[in-house]
mmCIF file of C-alpha atoms in Angstrom:
data_model
loop_
_atom_site.group_PDB
_atom_site.id
_atom_site.type_symbol
_atom_site.label_atom_id
_atom_site.label_comp_id
_atom_site.label_asym_id
_atom_site.label_seq_id
_atom_site.Cartn_x
_atom_site.Cartn_y
_atom_site.Cartn_z
ATOM 1 C CA MET A 273 19.087 28.917 -45.980
ATOM 2 C CA ASN A 274 16.808 31.640 -46.550
ATOM 3 C CA GLU A 275 15.481 34.252 -44.008
ATOM 4 C CA LYS A 276 11.809 32.505 -43.948
ATOM 5 C CA ASN A 277 13.533 29.107 -43.039
ATOM 6 C CA LYS A 278 15.772 31.008 -40.417
ATOM 7 C CA HIS A 279 12.852 32.363 -38.760
ATOM 8 C CA ASN A 280 10.979 28.957 -38.824
ATOM 9 C CA GLY A 281 13.859 27.226 -37.168
ATOM 10 C CA GLN A 282 14.370 29.617 -34.492
ATOM 11 C CA GLU A 283 13.099 28.695 -30.689
ATOM 12 C CA ARG A 284 11.129 31.720 -29.505
ATOM 13 C CA CYS A 285 9.669 31.651 -25.903
ATOM 14 C CA LEU A 286 6.082 31.441 -25.860
ATOM 15 C CA GLN A 287 4.186 34.644 -24.767
ATOM 16 C CA ILE A 288 1.201 32.495 -23.625
ATOM 17 C CA VAL A 289 1.772 29.574 -21.376
ATOM 18 C CA PRO A 290 -1.444 28.318 -19.798
ATOM 19 C CA THR A 291 -1.456 26.243 -16.506
ATOM 20 C CA TRP A 292 -2.478 22.632 -16.573
ATOM 21 C CA ILE A 293 -6.250 21.779 -16.101
ATOM 22 C CA ASP A 294 -6.616 18.960 -13.579
ATOM 23 C CA ASP A 295 -5.333 15.548 -15.042
ATOM 24 C CA GLU A 296 -5.118 17.116 -18.641
ATOM 25 C CA SER A 297 -3.043 15.215 -21.196
ATOM 26 C CA PHE A 298 -0.066 16.884 -22.926
ATOM 27 C CA TYR A 299 -1.906 16.893 -26.213
ATOM 28 C CA SER A 300 -4.823 18.388 -24.712
ATOM 29 C CA TRP A 301 -2.682 21.276 -23.456
ATOM 30 C CA CYS A 302 -1.193 21.781 -26.975
ATOM 31 C CA CYS A 303 -4.595 21.816 -28.453
ATOM 32 C CA ARG A 304 -5.834 24.456 -26.003
ATOM 33 C CA TRP A 305 -2.593 26.599 -26.581
ATOM 34 C CA HIS A 306 -3.413 26.294 -30.408
ATOM 35 C CA ARG A 307 -6.962 27.370 -29.926
ATOM 36 C CA GLN A 308 -6.034 30.483 -28.014
ATOM 37 C CA THR A 309 -3.373 31.583 -30.751
ATOM 38 C CA LEU A 310 -5.531 30.769 -33.610
ATOM 39 C CA ASN A 311 -2.465 29.609 -35.402
ATOM 40 C CA ARG A 312 -2.599 27.077 -38.383
ATOM 41 C CA THR A 313 -1.911 23.434 -37.312
ATOM 42 C CA ARG A 314 1.673 23.498 -38.790
ATOM 43 C CA THR A 315 2.676 26.864 -37.350
ATOM 44 C CA THR A 316 1.487 25.527 -33.850
ATOM 45 C CA GLY A 317 3.727 22.242 -34.351
ATOM 46 C CA VAL A 318 6.772 24.582 -35.150
ATOM 47 C CA ALA A 319 6.133 26.983 -32.385
ATOM 48 C CA LEU A 320 5.737 24.191 -29.764
ATOM 49 C CA PHE A 321 8.173 21.500 -31.030
ATOM 50 C CA GLY A 322 9.999 22.869 -33.941
ATOM 51 C CA VAL A 323 8.323 20.240 -36.141
ATOM 52 C CA PRO A 324 5.274 21.158 -38.367
ATOM 53 C CA SER A 325 3.828 17.581 -38.330
ATOM 54 C CA ALA A 326 4.089 17.387 -34.319
ATOM 55 C CA ALA A 327 0.133 17.138 -34.226
ATOM 56 C CA LYS A 328 0.467 13.662 -35.940
ATOM 57 C CA VAL A 329 1.955 12.061 -32.761
ATOM 58 C CA PHE A 330 -0.996 12.983 -30.451
ATOM 59 C CA HIS A 331 -0.494 10.550 -27.566
ATOM 60 C CA ALA A 332 3.351 12.168 -26.947
ATOM 61 C CA PRO A 333 4.114 15.008 -29.302
ATOM 62 C CA SER A 334 7.793 15.536 -29.434
ATOM 63 C CA PRO A 335 10.868 16.520 -29.206
ATOM 64 C CA PHE A 336 10.580 17.429 -25.556
ATOM 65 C CA GLY A 337 13.611 19.436 -25.550
ATOM 66 C CA TRP A 338 12.227 22.171 -27.807
ATOM 67 C CA PHE A 339 8.922 22.140 -25.873
ATOM 68 C CA ASP A 340 10.692 22.723 -22.506
ATOM 69 C CA ARG A 341 12.839 25.666 -23.726
ATOM 70 C CA VAL A 342 10.072 27.474 -25.477
ATOM 71 C CA THR A 343 7.805 27.151 -22.316
ATOM 72 C CA MET A 344 10.737 27.942 -19.959
ATOM 73 C CA GLY A 345 10.026 25.013 -17.907
ATOM 74 C CA LEU A 346 6.846 26.454 -16.391
ATOM 75 C CA LEU A 347 4.932 23.225 -17.067
ATOM 76 C CA GLY A 348 7.537 20.974 -15.402
ATOM 77 C CA THR A 349 10.351 19.018 -16.481
ATOM 78 C CA PRO A 350 10.093 16.905 -19.797
ATOM 79 C CA SER A 351 10.481 13.771 -17.884
ATOM 80 C CA SER A 352 7.587 14.745 -15.559
ATOM 81 C CA ILE A 353 5.454 15.793 -18.255
ATOM 82 C CA LEU A 354 6.033 12.448 -20.151
ATOM 83 C CA LYS A 355 5.147 10.294 -17.003
ATOM 84 C CA LYS A 356 2.278 12.191 -15.769
ATOM 85 C CA ARG A 357 0.692 13.682 -19.016
ATOM 86 C CA THR A 358 1.108 11.091 -21.775
ATOM 87 C CA ILE A 359 0.303 7.514 -22.012
ATOM 88 C CA ALA A 360 4.016 6.699 -22.134
ATOM 89 C CA GLY A 361 3.638 6.972 -18.309
ATOM 90 C CA SER A 362 2.119 3.626 -18.607
ATOM 91 C CA TYR A 363 4.828 1.892 -20.515
ATOM 92 C CA LEU A 364 7.446 3.543 -18.531
ATOM 93 C CA SER A 365 5.944 2.003 -15.286
ATOM 94 C CA LEU A 366 6.768 -1.228 -16.787
ATOM 95 C CA ALA A 367 9.797 -0.643 -19.015
ATOM 96 C CA GLN A 368 13.119 -1.970 -18.216
ATOM 97 C CA GLN A 369 15.314 0.597 -16.159
ATOM 98 C CA VAL A 370 17.738 1.221 -19.059
ATOM 99 C CA ASP A 371 14.916 2.136 -21.456
ATOM 100 C CA ARG A 372 13.090 4.149 -18.863
ATOM 101 C CA GLN A 373 16.477 6.471 -18.267
ATOM 102 C CA ARG A 374 17.180 6.615 -22.058
ATOM 103 C CA VAL A 375 13.655 7.862 -22.740
ATOM 104 C CA GLU A 376 13.537 10.290 -19.729
ATOM 105 C CA LEU A 377 16.968 11.624 -20.989
ATOM 106 C CA GLY A 378 15.654 12.419 -24.425
ATOM 107 C CA GLN A 379 17.861 9.490 -25.944
ATOM 108 C CA LEU A 380 14.801 7.612 -27.251
ATOM 109 C CA PRO A 381 11.524 9.160 -28.512
ATOM 110 C CA PRO A 382 8.422 8.271 -26.426
ATOM 111 C CA ALA A 383 6.914 6.502 -29.130
ATOM 112 C CA TYR A 384 9.633 3.882 -28.949
ATOM 113 C CA LEU A 385 7.952 2.468 -25.745
ATOM 114 C CA PHE A 386 4.470 2.002 -27.272
ATOM 115 C CA SER A 387 4.533 1.797 -31.026
ATOM 116 C CA ALA A 388 3.161 -1.605 -32.522
ATOM 117 C CA LYS A 389 3.268 -2.894 -28.860
ATOM 118 C CA SER A 390 -0.321 -2.712 -27.785
ATOM 119 C CA GLY A 391 -2.063 -4.852 -30.442
ATOM 120 C CA VAL A 392 -4.981 -2.111 -30.693
ATOM 121 C CA THR A 393 -5.408 1.291 -31.784
ATOM 122 C CA THR A 394 -5.723 3.984 -29.449
ATOM 123 C CA PRO A 395 -7.989 6.755 -30.587
ATOM 124 C CA LEU A 396 -8.625 9.847 -28.474
ATOM 125 C CA ARG A 397 -11.401 9.550 -25.956
ATOM 126 C CA TYR A 398 -13.489 11.567 -23.578
ATOM 127 C CA CYS A 399 -16.429 11.497 -21.279
ATOM 128 C CA GLU A 400 -19.537 13.638 -22.115
ATOM 129 C CA LYS A 401 -20.405 14.568 -18.441
ATOM 130 C CA CYS A 402 -16.628 15.268 -17.881
ATOM 131 C CA ALA A 403 -16.499 17.601 -20.934
ATOM 132 C CA ALA A 404 -19.726 19.255 -19.947
ATOM 133 C CA ALA A 405 -18.285 20.090 -16.396
ATOM 134 C CA GLN A 406 -14.985 21.208 -17.910
ATOM 135 C CA VAL A 407 -16.876 23.693 -20.186
ATOM 136 C CA SER A 408 -19.028 24.974 -17.540
ATOM 137 C CA GLU A 409 -15.839 25.604 -15.108
ATOM 138 C CA HIS A 410 -13.093 26.315 -17.747
ATOM 139 C CA GLY A 411 -14.752 27.424 -20.759
ATOM 140 C CA VAL A 412 -13.466 24.432 -22.718
ATOM 141 C CA ALA A 413 -13.341 20.729 -22.907
ATOM 142 C CA ILE A 414 -10.043 18.816 -22.337
ATOM 143 C CA TRP A 415 -8.679 15.497 -22.889
ATOM 144 C CA ARG A 416 -8.015 13.718 -19.640
ATOM 145 C CA ILE A 417 -5.066 11.464 -19.504
ATOM 146 C CA ASN A 418 -6.969 8.905 -17.530
ATOM 147 C CA HIS A 419 -9.167 8.432 -20.470
ATOM 148 C CA GLN A 420 -6.461 7.892 -22.850
ATOM 149 C CA LEU A 421 -4.612 5.174 -20.932
ATOM 150 C CA PRO A 422 -4.164 1.713 -22.894
ATOM 151 C CA GLY A 423 -7.267 -0.179 -22.555
ATOM 152 C CA VAL A 424 -9.514 2.322 -20.814
ATOM 153 C CA SER A 425 -13.127 2.624 -22.349
ATOM 154 C CA VAL A 426 -14.971 3.764 -19.322
ATOM 155 C CA CYS A 427 -15.032 6.948 -17.079
ATOM 156 C CA ILE A 428 -14.501 5.675 -13.517
ATOM 157 C CA GLU A 429 -15.846 8.822 -12.002
ATOM 158 C CA HIS A 430 -19.382 8.605 -14.014
ATOM 159 C CA GLY A 431 -19.426 4.885 -14.609
ATOM 160 C CA ARG A 432 -20.322 5.514 -18.455
ATOM 161 C CA PRO A 433 -18.676 4.421 -21.610
ATOM 162 C CA LEU A 434 -16.353 7.180 -23.282
ATOM 163 C CA VAL A 435 -16.614 8.634 -26.569
ATOM 164 C CA GLU A 436 -13.985 7.950 -29.317
ATOM 165 C CA TYR A 437 -13.032 10.803 -31.519
ATOM 166 C CA SER A 438 -12.112 9.247 -34.830
ATOM 167 C CA GLU A 439 -10.680 12.055 -36.834
ATOM 168 C CA GLY A 440 -7.587 10.736 -38.566
ATOM 169 C CA ARG A 441 -6.228 14.042 -39.833
ATOM 170 C CA GLN A 442 -3.240 15.615 -38.427
ATOM 171 C CA ILE A 443 -5.112 18.246 -36.194
ATOM 172 C CA TRP A 444 -5.067 19.797 -32.729
ATOM 173 C CA ALA A 445 -8.543 18.950 -31.840
ATOM 174 C CA LEU A 446 -10.316 19.295 -28.574
ATOM 175 C CA PRO A 447 -13.286 17.072 -27.563
ATOM 176 C CA HIS A 448 -17.024 17.911 -28.612
ATOM 177 C CA LEU A 449 -16.176 17.970 -32.345
ATOM 178 C CA ILE A 450 -17.661 15.773 -35.056
ATOM 179 C CA ASN A 451 -16.871 12.330 -35.950
ATOM 180 C CA ALA A 452 -17.317 11.248 -32.445
ATOM 181 C CA ARG A 453 -19.166 8.035 -31.126
ATOM 182 C CA GLU A 454 -19.692 6.514 -27.774
ATOM 183 C CA ILE A 455 -18.450 3.055 -27.234
ATOM 184 C CA ARG A 456 -20.890 0.401 -27.024
ATOM 185 C CA MET A 457 -21.671 -1.677 -23.868
ATOM 186 C CA PHE A 458 -24.346 -4.542 -24.341
ATOM 187 C CA SER A 459 -25.004 -4.881 -20.427
ATOM 188 C CA SER A 460 -24.338 -3.457 -17.073
ATOM 189 C CA ARG A 461 -22.012 -6.697 -16.395
ATOM 190 C CA GLU A 462 -19.852 -5.642 -19.409
ATOM 191 C CA LEU A 463 -19.751 -2.130 -18.239
ATOM 192 C CA GLU A 464 -18.634 -3.320 -14.877
ATOM 193 C CA ILE A 465 -15.980 -5.529 -16.126
ATOM 194 C CA VAL A 466 -14.500 -2.959 -18.548
ATOM 195 C CA ALA A 467 -14.497 -0.526 -15.819
ATOM 196 C CA ALA A 468 -12.264 -2.898 -13.913
ATOM 197 C CA VAL A 469 -10.040 -2.589 -16.764
ATOM 198 C CA ALA A 470 -9.810 1.236 -16.357
ATOM 199 C CA ILE A 471 -9.051 0.993 -12.691
ATOM 200 C CA ALA A 472 -6.178 -1.478 -13.410
ATOM 201 C CA ALA A 473 -4.902 0.722 -16.190
ATOM 202 C CA ARG A 474 -4.977 3.929 -13.681
ATOM 203 C CA LYS A 475 -3.136 1.845 -11.119
ATOM 204 C CA ILE A 476 -0.282 0.895 -13.596
ATOM 205 C CA PHE A 477 0.176 4.455 -14.753
ATOM 206 C CA GLN A 478 0.186 5.735 -11.254
ATOM 207 C CA ASN A 479 3.192 3.649 -10.409
ATOM 208 C CA ALA A 480 6.493 5.069 -10.710
ATOM 209 C CA ALA A 481 7.964 1.606 -11.551
ATOM 210 C CA LEU A 482 6.543 -1.898 -11.752
ATOM 211 C CA ASP A 483 8.764 -4.965 -11.913
ATOM 212 C CA SER A 484 7.118 -7.276 -14.493
ATOM 213 C CA ASN A 485 8.655 -10.139 -12.696
ATOM 214 C CA VAL A 486 6.704 -9.368 -9.622
ATOM 215 C CA LEU A 487 3.582 -8.802 -11.613
ATOM 216 C CA GLN A 488 3.945 -12.214 -13.182
ATOM 217 C CA GLY A 489 4.593 -13.643 -9.904
ATOM 218 C CA SER A 490 1.314 -12.399 -8.570
ATOM 219 C CA ALA A 491 -0.570 -13.476 -11.590
ATOM 220 C CA ARG A 492 1.086 -17.010 -11.322
ATOM 221 C CA LYS A 493 -0.206 -17.065 -7.773
ATOM 222 C CA VAL A 494 -3.651 -16.317 -8.744
ATOM 223 C CA LEU A 495 -3.875 -18.823 -11.553
ATOM 224 C CA CYS A 496 -2.069 -21.665 -9.773
ATOM 225 C CA GLU A 497 -4.335 -21.314 -6.634
ATOM 226 C CA VAL A 498 -7.421 -21.487 -9.037
ATOM 227 C CA TYR A 499 -6.240 -24.503 -10.938
ATOM 228 C CA GLY A 500 -4.471 -26.169 -8.160
ATOM 229 C CA ALA A 501 -1.135 -26.195 -9.794
ATOM 230 C CA ILE A 502 2.258 -26.192 -7.930
ATOM 231 C CA ASP A 503 3.837 -23.827 -10.368
ATOM 232 C CA ALA A 504 3.173 -22.093 -13.739
ATOM 233 C CA LYS A 505 4.633 -25.076 -15.606
ATOM 234 C CA ARG A 506 2.034 -27.294 -14.328
ATOM 235 C CA LEU A 507 -0.856 -24.975 -15.646
ATOM 236 C CA ASP A 508 -2.619 -26.195 -18.565
ATOM 237 C CA PRO A 509 -2.629 -23.126 -21.169
ATOM 238 C CA GLU A 510 -5.367 -24.607 -23.508
ATOM 239 C CA LEU A 511 -7.839 -24.954 -20.262
ATOM 240 C CA ILE A 512 -6.969 -21.451 -19.470
ATOM 241 C CA GLU A 513 -7.442 -20.316 -22.895
ATOM 242 C CA ARG A 514 -10.784 -21.908 -23.058
ATOM 243 C CA HIS A 515 -11.981 -20.326 -19.857
ATOM 244 C CA TRP A 516 -10.837 -16.812 -21.222
ATOM 245 C CA ARG A 517 -12.746 -17.257 -24.485
ATOM 246 C CA CYS A 518 -16.105 -17.971 -22.266
ATOM 247 C CA SER A 519 -15.505 -14.681 -20.620
ATOM 248 C CA THR A 520 -17.652 -11.341 -20.655
ATOM 249 C CA LEU A 521 -14.207 -9.525 -21.187
ATOM 250 C CA TYR A 522 -13.387 -11.824 -24.142
ATOM 251 C CA ARG A 523 -16.558 -11.238 -25.791
ATOM 252 C CA TRP A 524 -16.140 -7.295 -25.301
ATOM 253 C CA CYS A 525 -12.747 -7.480 -26.856
ATOM 254 C CA THR A 526 -13.544 -9.349 -29.938
ATOM 255 C CA ARG A 527 -16.494 -7.091 -30.650
ATOM 256 C CA SER A 528 -14.667 -3.813 -29.937
ATOM 257 C CA PHE A 529 -11.334 -4.509 -31.704
ATOM 258 C CA ASN A 530 -9.165 -6.664 -33.107
ATOM 259 C CA GLY A 531 -9.116 -9.125 -30.383
ATOM 260 C CA ALA A 532 -6.825 -11.835 -32.107
ATOM 261 C CA LYS A 533 -4.118 -9.280 -32.491
ATOM 262 C CA ALA A 534 -4.432 -7.722 -29.149
ATOM 263 C CA PHE A 535 -4.817 -10.835 -27.316
ATOM 264 C CA PRO A 536 -3.586 -13.975 -29.372
ATOM 265 C CA ARG A 537 -4.058 -17.474 -28.527
ATOM 266 C CA LEU A 538 -2.626 -18.479 -25.116
ATOM 267 C CA TRP A 539 -1.605 -14.766 -24.395
ATOM 268 C CA LEU A 540 -2.345 -15.171 -20.734
ATOM 269 C CA THR A 541 -0.092 -17.883 -19.992
ATOM 270 C CA ASP A 542 2.663 -16.355 -22.396
ATOM 271 C CA VAL A 543 2.554 -13.157 -20.288
ATOM 272 C CA ILE A 544 2.998 -14.848 -16.944
ATOM 273 C CA ARG A 545 5.537 -16.911 -18.295
ATOM 274 C CA GLY A 546 7.410 -13.870 -19.824
ATOM 275 C CA ARG A 547 7.196 -15.445 -23.230
ATOM 276 C CA ARG A 548 5.473 -12.414 -24.935
ATOM 277 C CA SER A 549 4.369 -8.728 -23.894
ATOM 278 C CA GLU A 550 5.199 -9.032 -20.419
ATOM 279 C CA ARG A 551 5.691 -5.278 -20.387
ATOM 280 C CA ASN A 552 2.522 -4.252 -22.141
ATOM 281 C CA PRO A 553 0.243 -2.277 -19.880
ATOM 282 C CA LEU A 554 -2.691 -2.875 -22.007
ATOM 283 C CA ARG A 555 -2.355 -6.726 -21.430
ATOM 284 C CA TRP A 556 -1.805 -6.347 -17.832
ATOM 285 C CA ALA A 557 -4.740 -4.329 -17.279
ATOM 286 C CA PHE A 558 -7.095 -6.811 -19.199
ATOM 287 C CA ALA A 559 -5.293 -9.798 -17.361
ATOM 288 C CA ILE A 560 -6.357 -8.197 -13.880
ATOM 289 C CA ALA A 561 -9.708 -7.367 -15.011
ATOM 290 C CA TYR A 562 -10.409 -10.919 -16.048
ATOM 291 C CA PHE A 563 -9.245 -12.059 -12.528
ATOM 292 C CA VAL A 564 -11.683 -9.611 -11.080
ATOM 293 C CA GLU A 565 -14.522 -10.979 -13.436
ATOM 294 C CA GLN A 566 -13.805 -14.450 -12.252
ATOM 295 C CA SER A 567 -13.735 -13.365 -8.511
ATOM 296 C CA TRP A 568 -10.254 -14.778 -8.279
ATOM 297 C CA ALA A 569 -8.921 -11.309 -7.188
ATOM 298 C CA SER A 570 -9.679 -7.513 -6.631
ATOM 299 C CA VAL A 571 -7.705 -4.765 -8.279
ATOM 300 C CA ASP A 572 -6.410 -3.346 -4.965
ATOM 301 C CA GLY A 573 -5.707 -6.984 -3.766
ATOM 302 C CA PHE A 574 -3.592 -7.847 -6.770
ATOM 303 C CA PHE A 575 -1.515 -4.544 -6.536
ATOM 304 C CA ALA A 576 -1.208 -5.158 -2.886
ATOM 305 C CA ASP A 577 0.625 -8.573 -3.400
ATOM 306 C CA THR A 578 3.090 -6.959 -5.823
ATOM 307 C CA SER A 579 4.278 -4.720 -2.971
ATOM 308 C CA VAL A 580 4.571 -7.551 -0.301
ATOM 309 C CA PRO A 581 8.154 -9.110 -0.505
ATOM 310 C CA GLN A 582 8.452 -12.838 -0.924
ATOM 311 C CA SER A 583 8.709 -14.594 2.425
ATOM 312 C CA ALA A 584 12.008 -16.349 3.171
ATOM 313 C CA GLN A 585 10.436 -18.944 5.366
ATOM 314 C CA LEU A 586 12.077 -22.438 5.305
ATOM 315 C CA SER A 587 14.645 -20.798 2.853
ATOM 316 C CA LEU A 588 17.411 -22.512 5.133
ATOM 317 C CA TRP A 589 16.461 -25.926 3.985
ATOM 318 C CA ALA A 590 19.630 -27.324 2.316
ATOM 319 C CA ASP A 591 18.128 -30.594 1.353
ATOM 320 C CA ILE A 592 15.336 -32.926 2.123
ATOM 321 C CA GLY A 593 17.235 -34.366 5.068
ATOM 322 C CA TYR A 594 16.759 -31.043 6.941
ATOM 323 C CA ILE A 595 13.082 -30.599 6.336
ATOM 324 C CA PRO A 596 11.195 -31.102 9.696
ATOM 325 C CA HIS A 597 9.601 -34.474 10.142
ATOM 326 C CA GLU A 598 6.225 -32.877 10.865
ATOM 327 C CA ILE A 599 6.243 -31.308 7.185
ATOM 328 C CA ILE A 600 7.080 -34.659 5.549
ATOM 329 C CA ARG A 601 4.609 -36.509 7.442
ATOM 330 C CA THR A 602 1.767 -33.933 6.337
ATOM 331 C CA PHE A 603 2.804 -33.978 2.706
ATOM 332 C CA VAL A 604 2.605 -37.865 2.714
ATOM 333 C CA ILE A 605 -0.904 -37.820 4.510
ATOM 334 C CA ALA A 606 -2.548 -34.872 2.788
ATOM 335 C CA THR A 607 -4.214 -35.651 -0.879
ATOM 336 C CA ASN A 608 -3.792 -32.097 -2.080
ATOM 337 C CA LEU A 609 -1.994 -28.790 -1.724
ATOM 338 C CA THR A 610 -4.828 -26.953 0.077
ATOM 339 C CA GLN A 611 -5.522 -29.975 2.696
ATOM 340 C CA ALA A 612 -1.597 -29.847 3.438
ATOM 341 C CA ALA A 613 -1.738 -26.004 4.014
ATOM 342 C CA ALA A 614 -4.724 -26.299 6.386
ATOM 343 C CA MET A 615 -2.870 -28.984 8.319
ATOM 344 C CA LEU A 616 0.169 -27.037 8.704
ATOM 345 C CA GLY A 617 -1.461 -23.647 9.527
ATOM 346 C CA VAL A 618 -0.158 -22.109 6.485
ATOM 347 C CA THR A 619 -1.478 -20.704 3.158
ATOM 348 C CA ALA A 620 -1.674 -22.624 0.122
ATOM 349 C CA PRO A 621 0.731 -20.301 -1.731
ATOM 350 C CA THR A 622 3.255 -20.861 1.093
ATOM 351 C CA VAL A 623 3.172 -24.696 0.461
ATOM 352 C CA ARG A 624 3.326 -24.054 -3.166
ATOM 353 C CA ARG A 625 6.705 -22.084 -2.850
ATOM 354 C CA TRP A 626 8.223 -24.670 -0.475
ATOM 355 C CA ILE A 627 7.711 -27.335 -3.112
ATOM 356 C CA ARG A 628 8.685 -25.004 -5.940
ATOM 357 C CA THR A 629 12.062 -24.032 -4.277
ATOM 358 C CA HIS A 630 12.580 -27.509 -3.089
ATOM 359 C CA PRO A 631 12.130 -29.971 -5.876
ATOM 360 C CA GLU A 632 12.946 -32.741 -3.281
ATOM 361 C CA LEU A 633 9.386 -32.679 -2.131
ATOM 362 C CA SER A 634 7.778 -33.523 -5.297
ATOM 363 C CA SER A 635 8.771 -37.081 -4.747
ATOM 364 C CA ILE A 636 6.507 -37.074 -1.615
ATOM 365 C CA THR A 637 3.567 -35.207 -3.383
ATOM 366 C CA MET A 638 3.165 -37.212 -6.454
ATOM 367 C CA HIS A 639 -0.099 -38.629 -5.027
ATOM 368 C CA TRP A 640 -1.751 -35.302 -4.633
ATOM 369 C CA LYS A 641 -4.863 -34.469 -6.833
ATOM 370 C CA PHE A 642 -4.965 -31.319 -8.802
ATOM 371 C CA LYS A 643 -7.731 -29.535 -10.336
ATOM 372 C CA ARG A 644 -7.820 -29.793 -14.143
#
């Protein structure tokens, strides 16, 4: 190895280590450092990560170990930076525990979590009003991590569409450059619903760990209540798909990106049944926003349900012989799930859970009518 290669391969502590600005993304910090040093792109990559092409993976530049050493840990641990300053945090929230640990320990690259899983491209985005305020206060505009999250196209604080930066080259670039365009919204209603996507995406990102099974349970509860089904097996995927295709959110998706790839046919019922992409934060953000559009749930209400443990009520029923006579009589008299719940003084989801966990009851509810 010649002297030049030895010099390039050495880790040297940085002379300048700027502090974070608000909710700045990891890539944004690297861009600011690059701007201050006036380095070439490849030189900055080597200095920060030991890799000349580090700018290429702008959502989560790596390796983190090298960066941690040259910054002397002044910006936080690699795992905290990964979770709070990169979009990998959204995927870590939904990842399996073993994958989460391996990524945080540096055994898997961050890109493992989100490469080819979102179904859409994720260009850099910023809000023009946020950028103007940042320039006034800090002298430079930054990439906010909340604007880079999967599915986010609207600035929640200012209620306006974000601007997409479409530069495809490997570069350390800050906002307010050329090749940027505002994401188009055709109506105030469309803007409102896409903003709900951003709110749901932020909720997912801010959670340390979300159990995808619990999310699926909450989504099944919403859909079963709406369509009058006892459980997910009785939902009509074709009907749900038809209603999805009539939504404002669907029309925005098909116009803004490859909707067929991001949301393939029957995607919603596939997600709640754990058949496909149940750990994809993009699809969960859009599913929750779709529920909001249809007035089936609120974002806060949906996530509140995921934090409430399932009731163990009537879990001691061993078989139909132990079910109280009052319950049996009510199920026989009632004509549907909602009516039975009202007669018993419980919620419809509670009755649905009883039936789902005790199949014996299906024999006395066969006459119930369900919405289709």
